[in-house]
XYZ file of N, CA, C and O in Angstrom:
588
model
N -8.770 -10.296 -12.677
C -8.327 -8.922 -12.740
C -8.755 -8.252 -14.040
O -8.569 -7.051 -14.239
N -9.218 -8.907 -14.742
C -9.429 -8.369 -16.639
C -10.479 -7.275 -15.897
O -10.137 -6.099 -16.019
N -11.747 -7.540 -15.126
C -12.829 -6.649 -14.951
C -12.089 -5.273 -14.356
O -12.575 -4.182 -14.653
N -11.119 -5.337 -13.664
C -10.373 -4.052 -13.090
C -9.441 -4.052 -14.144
O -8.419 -3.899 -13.475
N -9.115 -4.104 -15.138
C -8.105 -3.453 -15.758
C -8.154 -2.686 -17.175
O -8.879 -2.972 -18.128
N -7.449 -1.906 -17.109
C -7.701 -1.067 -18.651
C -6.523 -1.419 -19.561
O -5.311 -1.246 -19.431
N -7.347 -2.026 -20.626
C -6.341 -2.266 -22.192
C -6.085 -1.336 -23.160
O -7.138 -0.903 -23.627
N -5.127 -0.867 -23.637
C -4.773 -0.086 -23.949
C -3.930 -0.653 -25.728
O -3.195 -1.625 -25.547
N -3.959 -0.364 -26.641
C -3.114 -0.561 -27.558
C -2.125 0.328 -27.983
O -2.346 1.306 -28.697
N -1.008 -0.015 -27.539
C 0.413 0.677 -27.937
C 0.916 0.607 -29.346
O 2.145 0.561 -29.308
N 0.665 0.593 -30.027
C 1.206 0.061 -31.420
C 0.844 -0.807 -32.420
O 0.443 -1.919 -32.075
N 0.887 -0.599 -33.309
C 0.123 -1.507 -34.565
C 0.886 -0.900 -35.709
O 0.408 -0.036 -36.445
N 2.189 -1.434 -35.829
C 2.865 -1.210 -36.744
C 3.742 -2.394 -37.429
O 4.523 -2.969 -36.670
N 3.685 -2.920 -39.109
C 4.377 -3.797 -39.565
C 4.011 -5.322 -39.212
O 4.917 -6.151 -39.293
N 2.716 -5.732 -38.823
C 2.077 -6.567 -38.368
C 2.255 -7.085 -37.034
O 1.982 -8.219 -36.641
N 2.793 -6.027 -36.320
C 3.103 -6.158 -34.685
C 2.375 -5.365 -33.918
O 2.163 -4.153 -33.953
N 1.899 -6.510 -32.978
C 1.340 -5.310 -32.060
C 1.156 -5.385 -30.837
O 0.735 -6.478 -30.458
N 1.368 -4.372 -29.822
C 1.435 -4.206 -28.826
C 0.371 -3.944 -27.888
O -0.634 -3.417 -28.366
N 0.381 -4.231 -26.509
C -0.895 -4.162 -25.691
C -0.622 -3.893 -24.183
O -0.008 -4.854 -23.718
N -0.847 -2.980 -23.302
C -0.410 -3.024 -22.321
C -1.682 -2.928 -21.545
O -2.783 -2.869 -22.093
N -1.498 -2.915 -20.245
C -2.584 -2.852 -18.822
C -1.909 -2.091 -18.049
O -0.695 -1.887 -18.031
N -3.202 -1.433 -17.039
C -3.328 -0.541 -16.712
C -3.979 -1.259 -15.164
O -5.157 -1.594 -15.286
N -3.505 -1.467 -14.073
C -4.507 -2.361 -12.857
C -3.849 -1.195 -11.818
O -2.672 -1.056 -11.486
N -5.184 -0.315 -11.380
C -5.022 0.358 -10.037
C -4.304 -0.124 -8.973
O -4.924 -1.073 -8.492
N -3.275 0.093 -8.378
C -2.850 -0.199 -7.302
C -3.545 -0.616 -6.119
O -3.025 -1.256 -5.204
N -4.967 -0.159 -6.176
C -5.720 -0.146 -4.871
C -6.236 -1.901 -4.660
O -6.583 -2.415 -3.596
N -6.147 -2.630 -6.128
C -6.172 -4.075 -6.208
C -4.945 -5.145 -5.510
O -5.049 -6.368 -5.406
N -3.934 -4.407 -5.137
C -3.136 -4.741 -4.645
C -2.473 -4.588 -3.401
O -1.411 -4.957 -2.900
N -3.863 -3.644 -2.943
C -3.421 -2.649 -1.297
C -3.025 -3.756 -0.093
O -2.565 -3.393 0.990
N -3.299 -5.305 -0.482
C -2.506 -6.238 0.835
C -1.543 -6.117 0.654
O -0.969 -5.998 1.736
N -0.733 -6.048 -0.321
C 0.874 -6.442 -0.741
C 1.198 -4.849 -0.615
O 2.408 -4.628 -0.563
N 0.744 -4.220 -0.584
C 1.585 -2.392 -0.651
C 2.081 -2.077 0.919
O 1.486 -2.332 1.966
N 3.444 -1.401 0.706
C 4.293 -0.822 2.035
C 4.017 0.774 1.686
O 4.633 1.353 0.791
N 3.083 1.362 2.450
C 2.596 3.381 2.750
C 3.753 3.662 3.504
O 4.162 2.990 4.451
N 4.329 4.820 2.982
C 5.731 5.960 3.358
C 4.652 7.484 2.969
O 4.004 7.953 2.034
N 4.924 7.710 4.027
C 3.676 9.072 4.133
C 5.335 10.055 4.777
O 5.849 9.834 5.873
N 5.922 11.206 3.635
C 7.223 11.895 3.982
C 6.477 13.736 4.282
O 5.907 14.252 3.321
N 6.538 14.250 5.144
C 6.371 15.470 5.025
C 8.044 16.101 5.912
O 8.739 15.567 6.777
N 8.156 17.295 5.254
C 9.321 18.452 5.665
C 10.717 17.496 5.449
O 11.748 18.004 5.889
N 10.832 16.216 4.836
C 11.906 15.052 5.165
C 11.681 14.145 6.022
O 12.437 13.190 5.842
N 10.645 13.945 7.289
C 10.381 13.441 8.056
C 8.686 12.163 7.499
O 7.762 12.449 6.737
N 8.925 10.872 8.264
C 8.131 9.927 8.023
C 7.146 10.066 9.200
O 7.399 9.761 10.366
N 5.768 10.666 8.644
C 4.564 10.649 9.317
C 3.620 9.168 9.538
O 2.852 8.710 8.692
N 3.909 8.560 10.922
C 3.161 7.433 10.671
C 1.476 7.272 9.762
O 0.543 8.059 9.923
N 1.462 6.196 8.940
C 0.580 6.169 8.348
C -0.092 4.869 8.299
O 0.478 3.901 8.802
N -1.678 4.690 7.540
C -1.953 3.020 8.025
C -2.629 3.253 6.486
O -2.575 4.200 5.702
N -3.248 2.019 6.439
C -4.520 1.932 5.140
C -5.585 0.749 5.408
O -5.331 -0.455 5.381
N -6.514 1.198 5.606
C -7.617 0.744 6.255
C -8.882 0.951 5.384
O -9.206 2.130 5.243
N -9.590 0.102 4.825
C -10.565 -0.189 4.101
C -10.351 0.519 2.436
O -11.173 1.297 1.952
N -9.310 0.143 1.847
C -8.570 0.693 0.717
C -8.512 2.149 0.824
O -8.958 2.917 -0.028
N -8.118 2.384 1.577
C -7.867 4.318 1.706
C -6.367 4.299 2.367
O -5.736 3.381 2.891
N -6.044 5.687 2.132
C -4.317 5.934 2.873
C -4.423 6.849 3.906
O -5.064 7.819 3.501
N -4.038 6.989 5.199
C -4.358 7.308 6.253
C -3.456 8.275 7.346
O -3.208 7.585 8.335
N -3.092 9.160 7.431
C -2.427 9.300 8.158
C -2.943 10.527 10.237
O -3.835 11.173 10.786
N -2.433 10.342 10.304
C -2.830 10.975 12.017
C -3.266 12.514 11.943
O -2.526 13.485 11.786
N -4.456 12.493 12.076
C -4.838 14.348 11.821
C -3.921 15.022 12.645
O -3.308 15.849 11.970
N -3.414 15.013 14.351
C -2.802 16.238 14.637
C -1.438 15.752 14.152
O -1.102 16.870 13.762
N -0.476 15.065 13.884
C 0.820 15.058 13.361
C 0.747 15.608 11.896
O 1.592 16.409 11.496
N -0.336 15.139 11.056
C -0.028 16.232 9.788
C -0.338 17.880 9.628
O 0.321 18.765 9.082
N -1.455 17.905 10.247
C -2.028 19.419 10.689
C -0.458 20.347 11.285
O 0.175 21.224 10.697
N -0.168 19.592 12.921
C 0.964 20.245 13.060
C 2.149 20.542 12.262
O 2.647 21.661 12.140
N 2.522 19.574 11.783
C 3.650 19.689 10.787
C 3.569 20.894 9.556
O 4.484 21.465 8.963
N 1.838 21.051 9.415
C 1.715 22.040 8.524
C 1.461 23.424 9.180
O 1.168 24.465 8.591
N 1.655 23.205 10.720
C 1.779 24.472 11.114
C 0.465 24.987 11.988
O 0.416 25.978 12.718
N -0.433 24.168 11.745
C -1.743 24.266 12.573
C -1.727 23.806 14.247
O -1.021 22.916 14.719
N -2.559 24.538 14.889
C -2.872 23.994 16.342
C -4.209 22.887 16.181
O -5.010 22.638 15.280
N -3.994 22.422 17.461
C -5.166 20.980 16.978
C -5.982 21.256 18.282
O -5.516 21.843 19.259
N -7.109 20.822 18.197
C -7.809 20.402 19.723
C -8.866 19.771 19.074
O -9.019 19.740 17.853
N -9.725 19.177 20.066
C -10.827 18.145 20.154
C -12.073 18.973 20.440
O -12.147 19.683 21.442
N -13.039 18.871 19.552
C -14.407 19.034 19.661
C -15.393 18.173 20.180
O -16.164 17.875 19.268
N -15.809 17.469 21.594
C -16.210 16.785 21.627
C -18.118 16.993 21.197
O -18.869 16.303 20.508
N -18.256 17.805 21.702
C -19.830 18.104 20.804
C -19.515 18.066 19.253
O -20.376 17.265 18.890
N -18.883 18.396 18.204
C -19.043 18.195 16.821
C -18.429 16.714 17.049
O -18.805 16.038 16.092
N -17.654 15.951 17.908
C -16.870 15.169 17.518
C -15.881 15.112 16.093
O -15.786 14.340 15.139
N -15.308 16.193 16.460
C -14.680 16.886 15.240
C -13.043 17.388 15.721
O -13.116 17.854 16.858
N -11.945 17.415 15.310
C -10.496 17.926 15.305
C -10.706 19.358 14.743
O -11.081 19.325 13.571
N -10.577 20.527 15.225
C -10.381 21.989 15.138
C -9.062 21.768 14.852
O -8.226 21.212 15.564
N -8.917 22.294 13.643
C -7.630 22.486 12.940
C -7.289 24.319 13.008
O -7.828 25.062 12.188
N -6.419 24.816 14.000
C -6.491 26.456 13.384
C -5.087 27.173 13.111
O -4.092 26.697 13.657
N -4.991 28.062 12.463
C -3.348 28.921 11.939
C -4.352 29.939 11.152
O -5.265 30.090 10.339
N -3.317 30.578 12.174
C -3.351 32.385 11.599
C -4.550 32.606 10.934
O -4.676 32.808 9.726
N -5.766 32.543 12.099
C -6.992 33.257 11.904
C -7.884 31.757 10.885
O -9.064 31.514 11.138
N -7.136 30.939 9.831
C -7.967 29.997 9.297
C -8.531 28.445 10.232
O -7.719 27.561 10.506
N -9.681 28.371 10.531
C -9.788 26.618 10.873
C -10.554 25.860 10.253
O -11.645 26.186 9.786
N -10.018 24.735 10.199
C -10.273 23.531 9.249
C -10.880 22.416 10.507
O -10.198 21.716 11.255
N -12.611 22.544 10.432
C -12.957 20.961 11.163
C -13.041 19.822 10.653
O -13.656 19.798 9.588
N -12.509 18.525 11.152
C -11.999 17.254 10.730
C -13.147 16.504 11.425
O -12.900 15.897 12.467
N -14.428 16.510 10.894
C -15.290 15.620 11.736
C -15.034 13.935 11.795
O -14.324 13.279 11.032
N -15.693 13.539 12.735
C -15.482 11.760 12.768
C -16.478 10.915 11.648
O -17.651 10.800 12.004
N -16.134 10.370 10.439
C -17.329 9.666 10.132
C -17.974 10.565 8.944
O -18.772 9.820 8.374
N -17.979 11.812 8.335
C -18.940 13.033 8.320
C -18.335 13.634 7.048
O -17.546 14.558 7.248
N -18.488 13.389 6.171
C -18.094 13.801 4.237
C -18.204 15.487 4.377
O -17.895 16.134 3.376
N -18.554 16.075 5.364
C -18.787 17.685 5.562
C -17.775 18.286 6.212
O -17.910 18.449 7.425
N -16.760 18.665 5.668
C -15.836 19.473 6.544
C -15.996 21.123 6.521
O -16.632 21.703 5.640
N -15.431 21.690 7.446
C -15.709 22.953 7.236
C -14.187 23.458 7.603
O -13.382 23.150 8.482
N -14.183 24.443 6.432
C -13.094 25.108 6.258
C -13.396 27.030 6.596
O -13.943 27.687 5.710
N -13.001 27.659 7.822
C -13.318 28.681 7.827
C -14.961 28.872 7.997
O -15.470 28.715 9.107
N -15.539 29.124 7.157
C -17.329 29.143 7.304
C -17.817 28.580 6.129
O -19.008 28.509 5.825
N -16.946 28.212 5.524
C -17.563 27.049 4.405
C -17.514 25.417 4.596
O -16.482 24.841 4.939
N -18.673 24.787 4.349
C -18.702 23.806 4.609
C -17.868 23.133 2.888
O -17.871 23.741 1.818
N -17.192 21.633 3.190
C -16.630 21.152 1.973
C -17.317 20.267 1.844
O -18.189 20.498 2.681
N -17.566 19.372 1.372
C -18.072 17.889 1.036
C -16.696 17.262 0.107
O -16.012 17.854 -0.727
N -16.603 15.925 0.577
C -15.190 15.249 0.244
C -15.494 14.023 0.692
O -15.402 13.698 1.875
N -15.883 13.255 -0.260
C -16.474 11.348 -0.260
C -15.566 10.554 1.135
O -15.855 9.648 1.918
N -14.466 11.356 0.957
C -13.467 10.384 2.320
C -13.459 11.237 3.597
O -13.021 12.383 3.695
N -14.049 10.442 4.616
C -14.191 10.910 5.622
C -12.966 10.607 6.467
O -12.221 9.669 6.185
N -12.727 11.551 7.691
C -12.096 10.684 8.753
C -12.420 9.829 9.721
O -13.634 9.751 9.912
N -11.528 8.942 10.619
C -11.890 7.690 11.213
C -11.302 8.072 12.359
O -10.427 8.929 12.477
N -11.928 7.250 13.425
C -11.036 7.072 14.997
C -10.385 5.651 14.970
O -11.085 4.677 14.694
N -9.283 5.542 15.204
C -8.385 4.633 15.181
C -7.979 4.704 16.446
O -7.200 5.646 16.593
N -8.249 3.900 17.748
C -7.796 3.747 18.798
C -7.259 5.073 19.363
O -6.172 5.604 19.589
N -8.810 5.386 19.499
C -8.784 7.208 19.859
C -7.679 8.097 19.627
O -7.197 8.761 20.545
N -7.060 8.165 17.911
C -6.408 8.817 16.985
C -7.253 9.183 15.808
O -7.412 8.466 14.820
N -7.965 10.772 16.067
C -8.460 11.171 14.499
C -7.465 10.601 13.333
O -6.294 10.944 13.493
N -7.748 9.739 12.115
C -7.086 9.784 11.126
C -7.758 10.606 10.142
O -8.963 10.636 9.887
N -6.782 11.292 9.606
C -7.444 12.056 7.855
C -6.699 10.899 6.467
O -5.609 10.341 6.333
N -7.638 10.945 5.858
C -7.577 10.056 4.451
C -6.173 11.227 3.934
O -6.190 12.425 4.217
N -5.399 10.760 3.395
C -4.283 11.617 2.523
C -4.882 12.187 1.516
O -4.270 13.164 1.084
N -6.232 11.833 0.781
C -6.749 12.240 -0.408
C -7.530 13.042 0.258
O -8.617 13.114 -0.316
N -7.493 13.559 1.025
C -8.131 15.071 1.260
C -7.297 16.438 2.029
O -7.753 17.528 2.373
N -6.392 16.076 2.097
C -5.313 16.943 2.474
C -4.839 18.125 1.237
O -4.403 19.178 1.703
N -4.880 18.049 0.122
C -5.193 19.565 -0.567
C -6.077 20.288 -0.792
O -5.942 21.497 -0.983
N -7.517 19.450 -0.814
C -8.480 20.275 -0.563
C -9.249 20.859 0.736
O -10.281 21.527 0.807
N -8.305 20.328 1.819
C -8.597 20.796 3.414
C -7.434 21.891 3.898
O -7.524 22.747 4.779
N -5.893 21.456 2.698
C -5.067 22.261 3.854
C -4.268 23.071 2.635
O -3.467 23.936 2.990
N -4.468 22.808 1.110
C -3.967 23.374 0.261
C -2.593 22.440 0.111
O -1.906 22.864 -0.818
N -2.192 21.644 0.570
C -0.933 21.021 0.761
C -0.861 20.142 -0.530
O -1.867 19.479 -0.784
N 0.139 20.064 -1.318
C 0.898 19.066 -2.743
C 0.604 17.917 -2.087
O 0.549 18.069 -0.867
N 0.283 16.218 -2.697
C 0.684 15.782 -2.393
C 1.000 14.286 -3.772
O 0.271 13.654 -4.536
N 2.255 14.296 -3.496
C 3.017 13.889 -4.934
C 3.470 12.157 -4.447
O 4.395 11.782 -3.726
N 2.431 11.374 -5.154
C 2.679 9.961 -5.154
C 4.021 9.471 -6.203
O 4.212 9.726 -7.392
N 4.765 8.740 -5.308
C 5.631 7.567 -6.449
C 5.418 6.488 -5.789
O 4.811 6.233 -4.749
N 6.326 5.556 -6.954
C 5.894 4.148 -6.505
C 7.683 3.279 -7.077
O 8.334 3.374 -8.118
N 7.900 2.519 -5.818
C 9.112 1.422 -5.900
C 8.756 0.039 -5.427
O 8.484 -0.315 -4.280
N 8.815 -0.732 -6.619
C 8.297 -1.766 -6.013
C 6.974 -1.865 -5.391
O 5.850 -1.606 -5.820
N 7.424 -2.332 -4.205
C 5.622 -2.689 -3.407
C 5.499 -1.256 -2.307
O 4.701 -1.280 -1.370
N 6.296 -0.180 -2.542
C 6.762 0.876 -1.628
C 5.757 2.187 -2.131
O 6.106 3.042 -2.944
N 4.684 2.138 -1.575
C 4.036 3.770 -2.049
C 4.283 4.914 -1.537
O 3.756 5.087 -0.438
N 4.975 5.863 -1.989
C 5.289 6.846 -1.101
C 4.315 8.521 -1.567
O 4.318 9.001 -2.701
N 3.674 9.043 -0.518
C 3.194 10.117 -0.697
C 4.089 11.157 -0.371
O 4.904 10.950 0.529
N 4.070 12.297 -0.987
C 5.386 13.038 -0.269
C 4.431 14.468 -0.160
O 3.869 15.019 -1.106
N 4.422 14.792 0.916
C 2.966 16.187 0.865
C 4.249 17.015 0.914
O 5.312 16.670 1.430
N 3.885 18.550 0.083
C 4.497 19.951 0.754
C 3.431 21.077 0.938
O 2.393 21.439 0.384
N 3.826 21.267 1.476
C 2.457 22.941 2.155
C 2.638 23.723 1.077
O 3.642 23.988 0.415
N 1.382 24.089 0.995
C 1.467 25.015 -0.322
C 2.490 26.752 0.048
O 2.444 27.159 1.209
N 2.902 27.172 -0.482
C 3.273 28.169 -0.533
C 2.652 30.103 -0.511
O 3.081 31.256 -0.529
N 1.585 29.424 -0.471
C 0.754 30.954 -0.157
C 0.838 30.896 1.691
O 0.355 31.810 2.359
């Protein structure tokens, strides 16, 4: 773990000294329990090839969007009040409205369920999304942005 971890020196005072580490969680993603909370409610979620995952139309809806299937883009049409957000399969290019995004995490088909990566959910839907951590318990807690 030394090659994944960052050392840090806390203190060097009175011939004492201190040292702490710093090891990404993502080194530990077998042992981690994902709690994906939107509105108070637990959005099923998975993690699949070190990424966090949750179901494109259950988060979309929850944020208020209609969903349907593109089978020529092979893409999830995300739309509300005049804006849509496409969720392609596989495809770092999303398009938001008439702009295309680029965003390293793509989405996946999971037993013909679009999933969206959680790490692209503010820059696709504007939505917070505020990590803590208990124990082996990661919890994302998204809120819709307020505009």
């Amino acid at each position: 773990m030394s090659a994944a971890t960052d050392y840090e020196v806390s203190q060097v005072v009175d011939r004492t000294k201190g040292i702490h580490a710093l090891i990404d969680k993502r080194h530990f993603i077998e042992n981690l329990k994902l709690s994906v909370v939107m509105n108070g409610k637990i959005i099923e979620s998975h993690i699949m090839d070190d990424q966090f995952y949750v179901p494109a139309r259950t988060l979309v809806e929850s944020l208020g969007y209609e969903v349907r299937w593109d089978p020529k883009q092979r893409a999830a049409i995300a739309t509300a009040a005049g804006n849509a957000v496409t969720i392609p399969i596989g495809q770092p290019i999303y398009t938001i409205g008439d702009k295309a995004v680029y965003n390293k995490d793509s989405s996946i088909l999971k037993d013909g369920v679009t999933m969206i990566p959680v790490k692209t959910i503010p820059a696709l839907f504007g939505a917070h999304v505020n990590w803590t951590t208990k124990g082996s318990l990661l919890q994302a807690y998204i809120t819709p942005s307020l505009n």
